[in-house]
């Protein structure tokens, strides 16, 4: 499986970053490529809204709060609710052919949540799988610390013959994300508790971002035969064609 590392170098155009995950999914679905894993650190501060968020009456106010805070709003490819992250977060997108259909969705949620919790546990985190009260983008397969703070969010999207599994790990900057997410969820009219937002750095002082990313990639390498590769030009082209679907109008 190809391993794609690093951001695109597009700065504030984070819609293109998000569209790349969508493009990975579409290319697998169309039979243009095999499975791929992409790991990157965002180059800008982002709030990635779910499609359902955009249908709520408070969405314009939520977007205004995001922009006022210096974050870029985008619409993400997988499902779920709003997620916020900074340059001190790690985004992982995994696309692959679908041979089992819906029956395998829960297995993926469980398996990848266990992978992430295992990485965290090796650094001494009391890592658990499950939602914590008031968390952003609540999900039964979030990865938390001490059943108190969310560290990793997971989401999936399935289309014909392919699936996308995405995860966002908050390595640092939780103190920046808490007040912003409070504003966003207040505007959307959705429940949220600021103290549910955690970070790996708060749980493991002294752990470097490089070491955390390396351990995560090693965990995937323990399950898959990863082959480092450059981002294909065909993927970039498909992402550019899809980017407008992920932009939020001013």
Short mmCIF file of C-alpha atoms in Angstrom, two decimals:
data_model
loop_
_atom_site.label_atom_id
_atom_site.label_comp_id
_atom_site.label_asym_id
_atom_site.label_seq_id
_atom_site.Cartn_x
_atom_site.Cartn_y
_atom_site.Cartn_z
CA UNK A 1 0.00 0.00 0.00
CA UNK A 2 1.35 3.41 -0.95
CA UNK A 3 2.29 5.68 1.94
CA UNK A 4 1.86 9.39 1.14
CA UNK A 5 3.50 11.76 3.62
CA UNK A 6 3.21 15.50 4.13
CA UNK A 7 0.93 18.42 3.34
CA UNK A 8 0.38 19.71 -0.18
CA UNK A 9 2.07 23.05 0.40
CA UNK A 10 -1.12 24.98 -0.33
CA UNK A 11 -1.19 27.05 2.87
CA UNK A 12 -4.61 28.50 3.48
CA UNK A 13 -6.29 26.48 0.73
CA UNK A 14 -7.26 23.73 3.12
CA UNK A 15 -10.26 22.80 0.97
CA UNK A 16 -7.74 21.28 -1.42
CA UNK A 17 -6.19 19.26 1.42
CA UNK A 18 -9.62 17.91 2.39
CA UNK A 19 -10.47 17.28 -1.28
CA UNK A 20 -7.39 15.07 -1.54
CA UNK A 21 -9.00 12.50 0.76
CA UNK A 22 -12.13 12.65 -1.40
CA UNK A 23 -9.99 12.21 -4.52
CA UNK A 24 -8.25 9.19 -2.99
CA UNK A 25 -11.64 7.60 -2.41
CA UNK A 26 -12.92 8.35 -5.91
CA UNK A 27 -9.79 7.01 -7.62
CA UNK A 28 -10.04 3.75 -5.70
CA UNK A 29 -13.76 3.50 -6.51
CA UNK A 30 -13.06 4.04 -10.21
CA UNK A 31 -10.39 1.36 -10.24
CA UNK A 32 -7.61 3.86 -11.05
CA UNK A 33 -5.43 2.90 -8.10
CA UNK A 34 -5.12 0.57 -5.15
CA UNK A 35 -5.21 1.33 -1.42
CA UNK A 36 -3.28 4.31 -0.06
CA UNK A 37 -2.51 5.82 3.31
CA UNK A 38 -1.90 9.55 3.63
CA UNK A 39 -0.41 11.12 6.79
CA UNK A 40 0.05 14.88 7.09
CA UNK A 41 0.21 17.85 9.42
CA UNK A 42 -2.07 20.70 8.31
CA UNK A 43 -0.38 23.93 7.28
CA UNK A 44 -3.20 26.10 8.60
CA UNK A 45 -5.81 26.11 11.34
CA UNK A 46 -9.00 24.42 10.22
CA UNK A 47 -12.56 23.70 11.25
CA UNK A 48 -13.88 20.85 9.12
CA UNK A 49 -17.67 20.82 9.16
CA UNK A 50 -19.84 17.83 8.36
CA UNK A 51 -22.43 18.17 5.60
CA UNK A 52 -25.22 18.02 8.19
CA UNK A 53 -23.73 21.04 9.95
CA UNK A 54 -24.15 23.14 6.81
CA UNK A 55 -27.92 22.52 6.88
CA UNK A 56 -28.37 24.03 10.36
CA UNK A 57 -29.68 27.57 10.75
CA UNK A 58 -26.68 28.53 12.89
CA UNK A 59 -24.13 27.47 10.28
CA UNK A 60 -23.39 31.03 9.01
CA UNK A 61 -22.72 32.20 12.58
CA UNK A 62 -20.48 29.19 13.17
CA UNK A 63 -18.51 29.97 10.02
CA UNK A 64 -18.15 33.61 11.10
CA UNK A 65 -16.77 32.49 14.47
CA UNK A 66 -14.28 30.22 12.70
CA UNK A 67 -13.02 33.00 10.45
CA UNK A 68 -12.87 35.51 13.32
CA UNK A 69 -10.58 33.09 15.16
CA UNK A 70 -8.21 32.87 12.19
CA UNK A 71 -9.27 29.36 11.18
CA UNK A 72 -10.29 28.18 7.72
CA UNK A 73 -13.73 26.55 7.41
CA UNK A 74 -14.08 23.55 5.08
CA UNK A 75 -16.56 20.76 4.43
CA UNK A 76 -15.00 17.36 4.95
CA UNK A 77 -15.40 14.15 2.98
CA UNK A 78 -16.37 11.70 5.78
CA UNK A 79 -19.45 12.06 7.94
CA UNK A 80 -19.76 13.49 11.43
CA UNK A 81 -19.90 16.92 13.03
CA UNK A 82 -17.46 19.83 13.19
CA UNK A 83 -13.84 19.08 14.03
CA UNK A 84 -11.15 21.71 14.72
CA UNK A 85 -7.42 21.24 14.38
CA UNK A 86 -4.19 23.21 14.02
CA UNK A 87 -0.73 22.68 12.62
CA UNK A 88 -0.08 20.65 15.77
CA UNK A 89 -2.50 17.90 14.76
CA UNK A 90 -2.04 14.78 12.68
CA UNK A 91 -4.48 13.87 9.90
CA UNK A 92 -4.60 10.32 8.54
CA UNK A 93 -6.67 9.30 5.49
CA UNK A 94 -6.84 5.66 4.41
CA UNK A 95 -8.67 4.68 1.21
CA UNK A 96 -9.07 1.13 -0.06
CA UNK A 97 -11.28 -1.06 -2.25
CA UNK A 98 -14.45 -2.31 -0.59
CA UNK A 99 -15.02 -6.04 -0.85
CA UNK A 100 -17.28 -6.61 2.17
CA UNK A 101 -19.75 -3.73 2.12
CA UNK A 102 -21.42 -2.34 5.22
CA UNK A 103 -20.64 -5.48 7.20
CA UNK A 104 -17.01 -4.38 7.56
CA UNK A 105 -17.67 -0.79 8.67
CA UNK A 106 -17.90 -1.57 12.38
CA UNK A 107 -14.85 -3.82 12.13
CA UNK A 108 -12.82 -0.93 10.72
CA UNK A 109 -14.02 1.44 13.43
CA UNK A 110 -13.02 -1.03 16.12
CA UNK A 111 -9.73 -2.06 14.51
CA UNK A 112 -8.41 1.44 13.86
CA UNK A 113 -9.56 2.74 17.24
CA UNK A 114 -7.54 -0.08 18.79
CA UNK A 115 -4.54 0.84 16.63
CA UNK A 116 -4.63 4.47 17.81
CA UNK A 117 -5.25 3.58 21.44
CA UNK A 118 -2.35 1.12 21.27
CA UNK A 119 0.02 3.84 20.05
CA UNK A 120 -1.06 6.12 22.87
CA UNK A 121 -0.90 3.38 25.50
CA UNK A 122 2.72 2.65 24.59
CA UNK A 123 3.50 6.19 25.73
CA UNK A 124 1.73 5.70 29.03
CA UNK A 125 -1.65 7.24 28.15
CA UNK A 126 -4.67 5.66 29.83
CA UNK A 127 -6.14 5.32 26.33
CA UNK A 128 -9.69 4.08 25.91
CA UNK A 129 -12.16 3.74 23.06
CA UNK A 130 -15.52 5.48 23.32
CA UNK A 131 -17.17 8.88 23.47
CA UNK A 132 -16.65 11.19 26.44
CA UNK A 133 -19.48 13.44 27.67
CA UNK A 134 -19.88 16.58 25.59
CA UNK A 135 -17.18 15.77 23.05
CA UNK A 136 -17.01 17.39 19.60
CA UNK A 137 -18.11 15.13 16.72
CA UNK A 138 -19.28 12.45 19.16
CA UNK A 139 -18.65 8.85 18.21
CA UNK A 140 -18.53 5.46 19.87
CA UNK A 141 -15.08 4.89 18.40
CA UNK A 142 -13.36 8.09 19.46
CA UNK A 143 -10.10 7.51 21.32
CA UNK A 144 -9.89 9.24 24.67
CA UNK A 145 -7.67 9.52 27.71
CA UNK A 146 -8.95 8.49 31.13
CA UNK A 147 -12.55 8.53 29.82
CA UNK A 148 -12.29 12.29 30.27
CA UNK A 149 -10.81 13.97 27.17
CA UNK A 150 -10.98 13.15 23.48
CA UNK A 151 -7.64 12.80 21.68
CA UNK A 152 -8.49 11.16 18.34
CA UNK A 153 -11.63 11.39 16.25
CA UNK A 154 -12.46 8.83 13.56
CA UNK A 155 -14.92 8.85 10.67
CA UNK A 156 -15.73 6.87 7.55
CA UNK A 157 -17.26 7.30 4.14
CA UNK A 158 -18.28 4.52 1.80
CA UNK A 159 -19.11 4.74 -1.89
CA UNK A 160 -19.37 2.14 -4.65
CA UNK A 161 -16.45 -0.29 -4.38
CA UNK A 162 -14.38 1.86 -1.98
CA UNK A 163 -14.12 3.21 1.56
CA UNK A 164 -12.32 6.06 3.27
CA UNK A 165 -11.31 5.97 6.92
CA UNK A 166 -10.12 9.28 8.36
CA UNK A 167 -8.69 10.16 11.74
CA UNK A 168 -7.56 13.41 13.34
CA UNK A 169 -5.30 13.31 16.39
CA UNK A 170 -4.93 16.47 18.48
CA UNK A 171 -1.27 16.43 19.40
CA UNK A 172 -1.24 19.95 20.92
CA UNK A 173 -3.06 23.32 21.04
CA UNK A 174 -6.10 22.06 22.95
CA UNK A 175 -6.22 25.40 24.78
CA UNK A 176 -6.79 27.12 21.41
CA UNK A 177 -9.41 24.64 20.26
CA UNK A 178 -11.60 24.59 23.37
CA UNK A 179 -13.00 28.15 23.19
CA UNK A 180 -13.40 28.03 19.41
CA UNK A 181 -15.29 24.74 19.46
CA UNK A 182 -17.50 26.14 22.21
CA UNK A 183 -18.45 29.05 19.91
CA UNK A 184 -18.98 26.78 16.92
CA UNK A 185 -21.17 24.27 18.73
CA UNK A 186 -23.12 27.04 20.44
CA UNK A 187 -23.89 28.57 17.05
CA UNK A 188 -24.89 25.20 15.62
CA UNK A 189 -27.14 24.51 18.60
CA UNK A 190 -25.34 21.27 19.43
CA UNK A 191 -24.17 20.03 22.85
CA UNK A 192 -20.52 20.48 23.72
CA UNK A 193 -18.31 20.58 26.82
CA UNK A 194 -15.03 22.44 26.53
CA UNK A 195 -13.24 20.25 29.06
CA UNK A 196 -13.75 17.24 26.78
CA UNK A 197 -11.01 18.48 24.42
CA UNK A 198 -7.61 17.02 25.19
CA UNK A 199 -4.24 16.67 23.51
CA UNK A 200 -1.48 14.10 23.39
CA UNK A 201 1.03 16.70 24.58
CA UNK A 202 -0.99 17.34 27.73
CA UNK A 203 -1.15 13.62 28.48
CA UNK A 204 2.50 12.90 27.69
CA UNK A 205 4.70 15.93 28.44
CA UNK A 206 8.00 15.63 26.65
CA UNK A 207 6.77 13.49 23.77
CA UNK A 208 7.76 15.06 20.47
CA UNK A 209 5.44 15.40 17.51
CA UNK A 210 7.99 13.62 15.32
CA UNK A 211 8.10 10.62 17.65
CA UNK A 212 4.32 10.43 17.82
CA UNK A 213 3.96 10.52 14.04
CA UNK A 214 6.71 7.94 13.60
CA UNK A 215 5.04 5.57 16.06
CA UNK A 216 1.69 5.95 14.31
CA UNK A 217 3.20 5.12 10.92
CA UNK A 218 5.02 2.16 12.48
CA UNK A 219 1.70 0.89 13.84
CA UNK A 220 0.21 0.97 10.34
CA UNK A 221 3.35 -0.69 8.97
CA UNK A 222 2.72 -3.52 11.42
CA UNK A 223 -0.56 -4.22 9.63
CA UNK A 224 0.20 -3.28 6.03
CA UNK A 225 3.12 -3.42 3.63
CA UNK A 226 3.70 0.32 3.28
CA UNK A 227 5.63 1.64 0.29
CA UNK A 228 6.68 5.32 0.53
CA UNK A 229 5.49 7.17 -2.58
CA UNK A 230 5.11 10.67 -3.94
CA UNK A 231 1.62 12.15 -4.22
CA UNK A 232 0.56 11.16 -7.77
CA UNK A 233 -0.13 13.99 -10.18
CA UNK A 234 -3.39 12.25 -11.09
CA UNK A 235 -4.46 12.52 -7.45
CA UNK A 236 -3.61 16.22 -7.33
CA UNK A 237 -5.60 16.83 -10.51
CA UNK A 238 -8.65 14.97 -9.17
CA UNK A 239 -8.40 16.86 -5.86
CA UNK A 240 -8.38 20.22 -7.67
CA UNK A 241 -11.53 19.20 -9.53
CA UNK A 242 -13.26 18.33 -6.24
CA UNK A 243 -11.98 21.23 -4.12
CA UNK A 244 -14.97 23.50 -4.68
CA UNK A 245 -17.19 20.83 -3.11
CA UNK A 246 -15.29 21.34 0.13
CA UNK A 247 -15.12 25.13 0.22
CA UNK A 248 -17.34 27.24 2.44
CA UNK A 249 -18.57 30.41 0.74
CA UNK A 250 -17.62 33.73 2.33
#
